PDB file of C-alpha atoms and ligand atoms in Angstrom:
ATOM      1  CA  MET A   1      19.322  -2.139   3.231  1.00 91.00           C
ATOM      2  CA  GLU A   2      19.589  -5.062   5.587  1.00 96.00           C
ATOM      3  CA  TYR A   3      16.179  -6.717   6.086  1.00 95.00           C
ATOM      4  CA  THR A   4      15.866  -6.402   9.882  1.00 95.00           C
ATOM      5  CA  GLU A   5      16.832  -2.737   9.580  1.00 95.00           C
ATOM      6  CA  LEU A   6      14.231  -2.237   6.844  1.00 96.00           C
ATOM      7  CA  ILE A   7      11.494  -3.717   9.046  1.00 95.00           C
ATOM      8  CA  ARG A   8      12.604  -1.563  11.963  1.00 94.00           C
ATOM      9  CA  ILE A   9      12.660   1.757  10.137  1.00 94.00           C
ATOM     10  CA  ARG A  10       9.500   1.345   8.056  1.00 97.00           C
ATOM     11  CA  GLU A  11       6.769   3.567   9.395  1.00 96.00           C
ATOM     12  CA  SER A  12       3.644   5.298   8.139  1.00 97.00           C
ATOM     13  CA  VAL A  13       4.653   8.657   6.675  1.00 97.00           C
ATOM     14  CA  ARG A  14       2.083  11.461   6.817  1.00 97.00           C
ATOM     15  CA  ASN A  15       4.316  14.361   5.824  1.00 97.00           C
ATOM     16  CA  TYR A  16       5.377  14.602   2.161  1.00 98.00           C
ATOM     17  CA  ASP A  17       7.399  16.963   0.025  1.00 98.00           C
ATOM     18  CA  PRO A  18       4.971  18.078  -2.711  1.00 97.00           C
ATOM     19  CA  ASP A  19       7.801  19.287  -4.955  1.00 97.00           C
ATOM     20  CA  ARG A  20       9.668  15.989  -5.213  1.00 98.00           C
ATOM     21  CA  SER A  21       8.232  13.321  -7.485  1.00 98.00           C
ATOM     22  CA  VAL A  22       9.570   9.784  -7.399  1.00 98.00           C
ATOM     23  CA  PRO A  23      11.849   9.311 -10.459  1.00 98.00           C
ATOM     24  CA  SER A  24      10.559   6.691 -12.879  1.00 98.00           C
ATOM     25  CA  GLU A  25      13.501   4.311 -12.350  1.00 98.00           C
ATOM     26  CA  VAL A  26      12.916   4.355  -8.582  1.00 98.00           C
ATOM     27  CA  MET A  27       9.174   3.937  -9.112  1.00 98.00           C
ATOM     28  CA  SER A  28       9.827   0.926 -11.378  1.00 98.00           C
ATOM     29  CA  LYS A  29      11.974  -0.749  -8.723  1.00 98.00           C
ATOM     30  CA  ILE A  30       9.255  -0.237  -6.128  1.00 98.00           C
ATOM     31  CA  LEU A  31       6.498  -1.561  -8.386  1.00 98.00           C
ATOM     32  CA  ASP A  32       8.600  -4.520  -9.420  1.00 99.00           C
ATOM     33  CA  ALA A  33       8.702  -5.632  -5.784  1.00 98.00           C
ATOM     34  CA  GLY A  34       4.917  -5.816  -5.973  1.00 98.00           C
ATOM     35  CA  ARG A  35       5.045  -7.732  -9.224  1.00 98.00           C
ATOM     36  CA  LEU A  36       7.335 -10.302  -7.610  1.00 98.00           C
ATOM     37  CA  ALA A  37       5.036 -10.864  -4.624  1.00 98.00           C
ATOM     38  CA  LEU A  38       3.679 -14.282  -3.835  1.00 98.00           C
ATOM     39  CA  SER A  39       0.000 -15.033  -4.452  1.00 98.00           C
ATOM     40  CA  ALA A  40      -2.211 -18.080  -4.138  1.00 98.00           C
ATOM     41  CA  CYS A  41      -1.580 -20.415  -7.100  1.00 98.00           C
ATOM     42  CA  ASN A  42       0.623 -17.602  -8.438  1.00 98.00           C
ATOM     43  CA  TYR A  43      -2.482 -16.076 -10.049  1.00 98.00           C
ATOM     44  CA  GLN A  44      -1.266 -12.486  -9.468  1.00 98.00           C
ATOM     45  CA  PRO A  45      -4.835 -11.102  -9.497  1.00 98.00           C
ATOM     46  CA  TRP A  46      -3.867  -7.434  -9.420  1.00 98.00           C
ATOM     47  CA  LYS A  47      -3.103  -4.250 -11.243  1.00 98.00           C
ATOM     48  CA  PHE A  48      -1.056  -1.396  -9.770  1.00 98.00           C
ATOM     49  CA  LEU A  49      -2.397   2.077 -10.576  1.00 98.00           C
ATOM     50  CA  VAL A  50       0.086   4.886 -10.063  1.00 98.00           C
ATOM     51  CA  ILE A  51      -1.805   8.143  -9.874  1.00 98.00           C
ATOM     52  CA  SER A  52       0.257  11.260 -10.525  1.00 98.00           C
ATOM     53  CA  SER A  53      -1.873  13.557 -12.689  1.00 98.00           C
ATOM     54  CA  SER A  54      -3.367  16.482 -10.807  1.00 98.00           C
ATOM     55  CA  GLU A  55      -6.836  15.619 -12.103  1.00 98.00           C
ATOM     56  CA  MET A  56      -6.766  12.044 -10.819  1.00 98.00           C
ATOM     57  CA  LEU A  57      -4.939  12.945  -7.582  1.00 98.00           C
ATOM     58  CA  LYS A  58      -7.717  15.410  -6.799  1.00 98.00           C
ATOM     59  CA  LYS A  59     -10.375  12.751  -7.307  1.00 98.00           C
ATOM     60  CA  VAL A  60      -8.624  10.201  -5.097  1.00 98.00           C
ATOM     61  CA  ARG A  61      -7.746  12.723  -2.365  1.00 98.00           C
ATOM     62  CA  ASN A  62     -11.430  13.578  -2.212  1.00 98.00           C
ATOM     63  CA  CYS A  63     -12.124  10.001  -1.094  1.00 98.00           C
ATOM     64  CA  TYR A  64      -9.845  10.409   1.942  1.00 98.00           C
ATOM     65  CA  LYS A  65      -9.786  14.031   2.991  1.00 98.00           C
ATOM     66  CA  ARG A  66      -6.629  14.595   4.985  1.00 98.00           C
ATOM     67  CA  GLU A  67      -4.512  17.718   4.666  1.00 98.00           C
ATOM     68  CA  TRP A  68      -1.281  15.708   4.593  1.00 98.00           C
ATOM     69  CA  LEU A  69      -2.393  13.585   1.644  1.00 98.00           C
ATOM     70  CA  ASN A  70      -2.543  16.710  -0.536  1.00 98.00           C
ATOM     71  CA  ASN A  71       1.263  16.880  -0.492  1.00 98.00           C
ATOM     72  CA  ALA A  72       1.913  13.344  -1.692  1.00 98.00           C
ATOM     73  CA  PRO A  73       2.982  13.513  -5.363  1.00 98.00           C
ATOM     74  CA  HIS A  74       1.717  10.000  -6.142  1.00 98.00           C
ATOM     75  CA  ILE A  75      -0.961   7.683  -4.831  1.00 98.00           C
ATOM     76  CA  LEU A  76      -0.757   3.972  -5.510  1.00 98.00           C
ATOM     77  CA  VAL A  77      -3.966   1.984  -5.739  1.00 98.00           C
ATOM     78  CA  ILE A  78      -3.890  -1.779  -6.052  1.00 98.00           C
ATOM     79  CA  ILE A  79      -6.899  -3.108  -7.901  1.00 98.00           C
ATOM     80  CA  GLY A  80      -7.807  -6.745  -7.380  1.00 98.00           C
ATOM     81  CA  PHE A  81      -9.718  -8.852  -9.868  1.00 98.00           C
ATOM     82  CA  LYS A  82     -12.216 -11.140  -8.179  1.00 96.00           C
ATOM     83  CA  ASP A  83     -12.402 -13.563 -11.089  1.00 96.00           C
ATOM     84  CA  GLN A  84      -8.616 -14.001 -11.173  1.00 98.00           C
ATOM     85  CA  ALA A  85      -8.013 -14.948  -7.527  1.00 98.00           C
ATOM     86  CA  TRP A  86      -7.791 -18.453  -6.126  1.00 98.00           C
ATOM     87  CA  THR A  87     -10.785 -19.959  -4.335  1.00 98.00           C
ATOM     88  CA  ARG A  88     -10.458 -22.831  -1.852  1.00 98.00           C
ATOM     89  CA  GLY A  89     -12.632 -25.758  -2.822  1.00 98.00           C
ATOM     90  CA  TYR A  90     -13.612 -26.795   0.719  1.00 98.00           C
ATOM     91  CA  ASP A  91     -15.347 -23.634   1.806  1.00 98.00           C
ATOM     92  CA  GLY A  92     -15.159 -21.031  -0.940  1.00 97.00           C
ATOM     93  CA  TYR A  93     -12.496 -18.895   0.794  1.00 97.00           C
ATOM     94  CA  ASN A  94     -11.118 -16.467  -1.766  1.00 97.00           C
ATOM     95  CA  SER A  95      -7.516 -15.271  -1.476  1.00 98.00           C
ATOM     96  CA  LEU A  96      -7.887 -11.879  -3.178  1.00 98.00           C
ATOM     97  CA  GLU A  97      -7.583  -9.627  -0.129  1.00 98.00           C
ATOM     98  CA  THR A  98      -4.619 -11.637   1.165  1.00 98.00           C
ATOM     99  CA  ASP A  99      -2.845 -11.598  -2.204  1.00 98.00           C
ATOM    100  CA  ILE A 100      -3.227  -7.850  -2.468  1.00 98.00           C
ATOM    101  CA  ALA A 101      -2.110  -7.242   1.105  1.00 98.00           C
ATOM    102  CA  ILE A 102       1.083  -9.165   0.335  1.00 98.00           C
ATOM    103  CA  ALA A 103       1.747  -7.180  -2.853  1.00 98.00           C
ATOM    104  CA  MET A 104       1.118  -3.924  -1.000  1.00 98.00           C
ATOM    105  CA  THR A 105       3.524  -4.977   1.754  1.00 98.00           C
ATOM    106  CA  HIS A 106       6.231  -5.782  -0.820  1.00 98.00           C
ATOM    107  CA  ILE A 107       5.719  -2.355  -2.361  1.00 98.00           C
ATOM    108  CA  ILE A 108       5.802  -0.571   0.990  1.00 98.00           C
ATOM    109  CA  LEU A 109       9.017  -2.289   2.032  1.00 98.00           C
ATOM    110  CA  ALA A 110      10.663  -1.675  -1.347  1.00 98.00           C
ATOM    111  CA  ALA A 111       9.668   1.987  -1.124  1.00 98.00           C
ATOM    112  CA  THR A 112      11.193   2.233   2.357  1.00 98.00           C
ATOM    113  CA  ASN A 113      14.385   0.753   0.963  1.00 98.00           C
ATOM    114  CA  GLU A 114      14.466   3.562  -1.631  1.00 98.00           C
ATOM    115  CA  GLY A 115      13.815   6.278   0.967  1.00 97.00           C
ATOM    116  CA  VAL A 116      10.260   6.725  -0.350  1.00 98.00           C
ATOM    117  CA  GLY A 117       7.501   7.161   2.220  1.00 98.00           C
ATOM    118  CA  THR A 118       4.220   5.261   2.285  1.00 98.00           C
ATOM    119  CA  CYS A 119       1.132   4.999   4.463  1.00 98.00           C
ATOM    120  CA  TRP A 120      -1.309   2.133   4.177  1.00 98.00           C
ATOM    121  CA  ILE A 121      -4.760   3.725   3.900  1.00 98.00           C
ATOM    122  CA  ALA A 122      -8.016   1.841   4.214  1.00 98.00           C
ATOM    123  CA  ALA A 123     -10.307   4.491   5.716  1.00 98.00           C
ATOM    124  CA  TYR A 124     -11.238   6.094   2.377  1.00 98.00           C
ATOM    125  CA  ASP A 125     -14.814   6.202   1.117  1.00 98.00           C
ATOM    126  CA  PRO A 126     -14.911   3.008  -0.968  1.00 97.00           C
ATOM    127  CA  ALA A 127     -17.979   3.882  -3.039  1.00 97.00           C
ATOM    128  CA  GLN A 128     -16.504   7.259  -3.959  1.00 98.00           C
ATOM    129  CA  LEU A 129     -13.166   5.704  -4.860  1.00 98.00           C
ATOM    130  CA  ARG A 130     -14.847   3.075  -7.047  1.00 98.00           C
ATOM    131  CA  GLU A 131     -16.679   5.865  -8.815  1.00 97.00           C
ATOM    132  CA  ALA A 132     -13.527   7.985  -9.231  1.00 98.00           C
ATOM    133  CA  LEU A 133     -11.633   5.081 -10.796  1.00 98.00           C
ATOM    134  CA  LYS A 134     -14.608   3.770 -12.739  1.00 97.00           C
ATOM    135  CA  LEU A 135     -14.230   0.241 -11.449  1.00 97.00           C
ATOM    136  CA  ASP A 136     -16.489  -2.510 -12.680  1.00 96.00           C
ATOM    137  CA  GLU A 137     -18.173  -5.196 -10.532  1.00 96.00           C
ATOM    138  CA  ASN A 138     -15.204  -7.542 -10.811  1.00 97.00           C
ATOM    139  CA  GLN A 139     -12.668  -5.023  -9.487  1.00 98.00           C
ATOM    140  CA  VAL A 140     -12.009  -4.311  -5.811  1.00 97.00           C
ATOM    141  CA  ILE A 141      -9.681  -2.123  -3.751  1.00 98.00           C
ATOM    142  CA  TYR A 142      -8.568  -2.890  -0.197  1.00 96.00           C
ATOM    143  CA  SER A 143      -5.861  -0.318   0.306  1.00 96.00           C
ATOM    144  CA  ILE A 144      -4.089   2.650  -1.192  1.00 98.00           C
ATOM    145  CA  THR A 145      -0.841   4.370  -0.280  1.00 98.00           C
ATOM    146  CA  PRO A 146       0.789   7.695  -1.023  1.00 98.00           C
ATOM    147  CA  LEU A 147       4.279   7.444  -2.487  1.00 98.00           C
ATOM    148  CA  GLY A 148       6.645  10.357  -2.020  1.00 98.00           C
ATOM    149  CA  TYR A 149       9.663  11.680  -0.225  1.00 98.00           C
ATOM    150  CA  PRO A 150       9.208  12.842   3.360  1.00 97.00           C
ATOM    151  CA  LYS A 151       9.491  16.619   3.768  1.00 96.00           C
ATOM    152  CA  ALA A 152      12.917  18.018   4.615  1.00 91.00           C
ATOM    153  CA  GLY A 153      13.359  17.918   8.361  1.00 91.00           C
ATOM    154  CA  TYR A 154      10.977  14.995   8.766  1.00 91.00           C
ATOM    155  CA  LYS A 155      12.179  12.844  11.638  1.00 89.00           C
ATOM    156  CA  LYS A 156      11.500   9.158  11.821  1.00 85.00           C
ATOM    157  CA  SER A 157       9.918   8.263  15.117  1.00 84.00           C
ATOM    158  CA  LEU A 158      11.927   5.022  15.454  1.00 77.00           C
ATOM    159  CA  ILE A 159       9.641   4.084  18.314  1.00 85.00           C
ATOM    160  CA  LYS A 160       7.776   0.885  17.608  1.00 90.00           C
ATOM    161  CA  ASN A 161       4.690   0.854  19.729  1.00 93.00           C
ATOM    162  CA  ARG A 162       4.062  -2.874  19.580  1.00 96.00           C
ATOM    163  CA  LYS A 163       2.876  -5.607  21.925  1.00 97.00           C
ATOM    164  CA  PRO A 164       5.794  -7.507  23.452  1.00 97.00           C
ATOM    165  CA  LEU A 165       6.886 -10.701  21.730  1.00 97.00           C
ATOM    166  CA  GLU A 166       5.828 -12.863  24.690  1.00 97.00           C
ATOM    167  CA  GLU A 167       2.289 -11.584  24.318  1.00 98.00           C
ATOM    168  CA  VAL A 168       1.908 -12.399  20.642  1.00 98.00           C
ATOM    169  CA  VAL A 169       3.896 -15.637  20.416  1.00 98.00           C
ATOM    170  CA  LYS A 170       3.042 -19.019  21.767  1.00 98.00           C
ATOM    171  CA  PHE A 171       5.283 -22.078  21.369  1.00 98.00           C
ATOM    172  CA  LEU A 172       3.369 -25.347  21.514  1.00 97.00           C
TER     173      LEU A 172
HETATM  174  C1  FMN B   1      -5.195  -2.407   7.212  1.00 81.90           C
HETATM  175  C2  FMN B   1      -4.606  -1.070   7.568  1.00 81.90           C
HETATM  176  C3  FMN B   1      -5.369   0.071   7.429  1.00 81.90           C
HETATM  177  C4  FMN B   1      -4.820   1.328   7.713  1.00 81.90           C
HETATM  178  N1  FMN B   1      -5.556   2.439   7.454  1.00 81.90           N
HETATM  179  C5  FMN B   1      -5.021   3.663   7.683  1.00 81.90           C
HETATM  180  C6  FMN B   1      -5.722   4.842   7.305  1.00 81.90           C
HETATM  181  O1  FMN B   1      -6.812   4.796   6.750  1.00 81.90           O
HETATM  182  N2  FMN B   1      -5.139   6.032   7.571  1.00 81.90           N
HETATM  183  C7  FMN B   1      -3.904   6.141   8.150  1.00 81.90           C
HETATM  184  O2  FMN B   1      -3.424   7.254   8.334  1.00 81.90           O
HETATM  185  N3  FMN B   1      -3.191   5.019   8.494  1.00 81.90           N
HETATM  186  C8  FMN B   1      -3.722   3.803   8.275  1.00 81.90           C
HETATM  187  N4  FMN B   1      -2.989   2.659   8.568  1.00 81.90           N
HETATM  188  C9  FMN B   1      -1.647   2.788   9.161  1.00 81.90           C
HETATM  189  C10 FMN B   1      -1.615   2.327  10.635  1.00 81.90           C
HETATM  190  O3  FMN B   1      -2.269   3.273  11.438  1.00 81.90           O
HETATM  191  C11 FMN B   1      -0.161   2.135  11.052  1.00 81.90           C
HETATM  192  O4  FMN B   1       0.442   1.182  10.207  1.00 81.90           O
HETATM  193  C12 FMN B   1      -0.019   1.676  12.501  1.00 81.90           C
HETATM  194  O5  FMN B   1      -0.509   2.666  13.375  1.00 81.90           O
HETATM  195  C13 FMN B   1       1.426   1.365  12.879  1.00 81.90           C
HETATM  196  O6  FMN B   1       2.243   2.491  12.658  1.00 81.90           O
HETATM  197  P1  FMN B   1       3.494   2.433  11.659  1.00 81.90           P
HETATM  198  O7  FMN B   1       2.962   2.060  10.282  1.00 81.90           O
HETATM  199  O8  FMN B   1       4.059   3.827  11.653  1.00 81.90           O
HETATM  200  O9  FMN B   1       4.445   1.416  12.151  1.00 81.90           O
HETATM  201  C14 FMN B   1      -3.506   1.420   8.245  1.00 81.90           C
HETATM  202  C15 FMN B   1      -2.744   0.261   8.378  1.00 81.90           C
HETATM  203  C16 FMN B   1      -3.268  -0.958   8.031  1.00 81.90           C
HETATM  204  C17 FMN B   1      -2.409  -2.193   8.113  1.00 81.90           C
END
């Protein structure tokens, strides 16, 4: 798909077909877009967890209780490793959250390109999710997304409710 079109049609999908899993070759393409993402110093401080088993899906859905999430056949969690991310010498700024946000964005756009729906989710219970995934101290999560095909009849909104360009851009 042409890039400007991809950006225009990407939207948060909250209506999934529970009976349609993402085929492994499509899933690989989507995940590979995350693998190819840029990161500070190219440290790639991440791991992509694709959750598809009913046992694990139940645990993760419990951390963000929304009816619509129950229909998503997969949930992707990006785990970041604190000790693998770049730290700026001047002030200790650590790039982990930024690196992971970029990888997640690559994945979301690649999924859109494959007709697979996503929805960036951050409002889960983080302590519960850490417990469900048995993360250690060094591992963090900033976002998760369902991956799945929108239900038959799902209509894209195609309305971008965004601030006008003049409001968000300044030329100096
Ligand atoms: C950092 C971040 C956190 C978000 N958290 C949630 C969330 O917890 N639940 C949800 O349904 N959508 C969440 N969203 C999706 C936004 O609500 C959505 O991207 C925004 O309203 C614009 O709509 P669009 O994605 O359809 O263009 C989140 C998006 C971002 C970038």
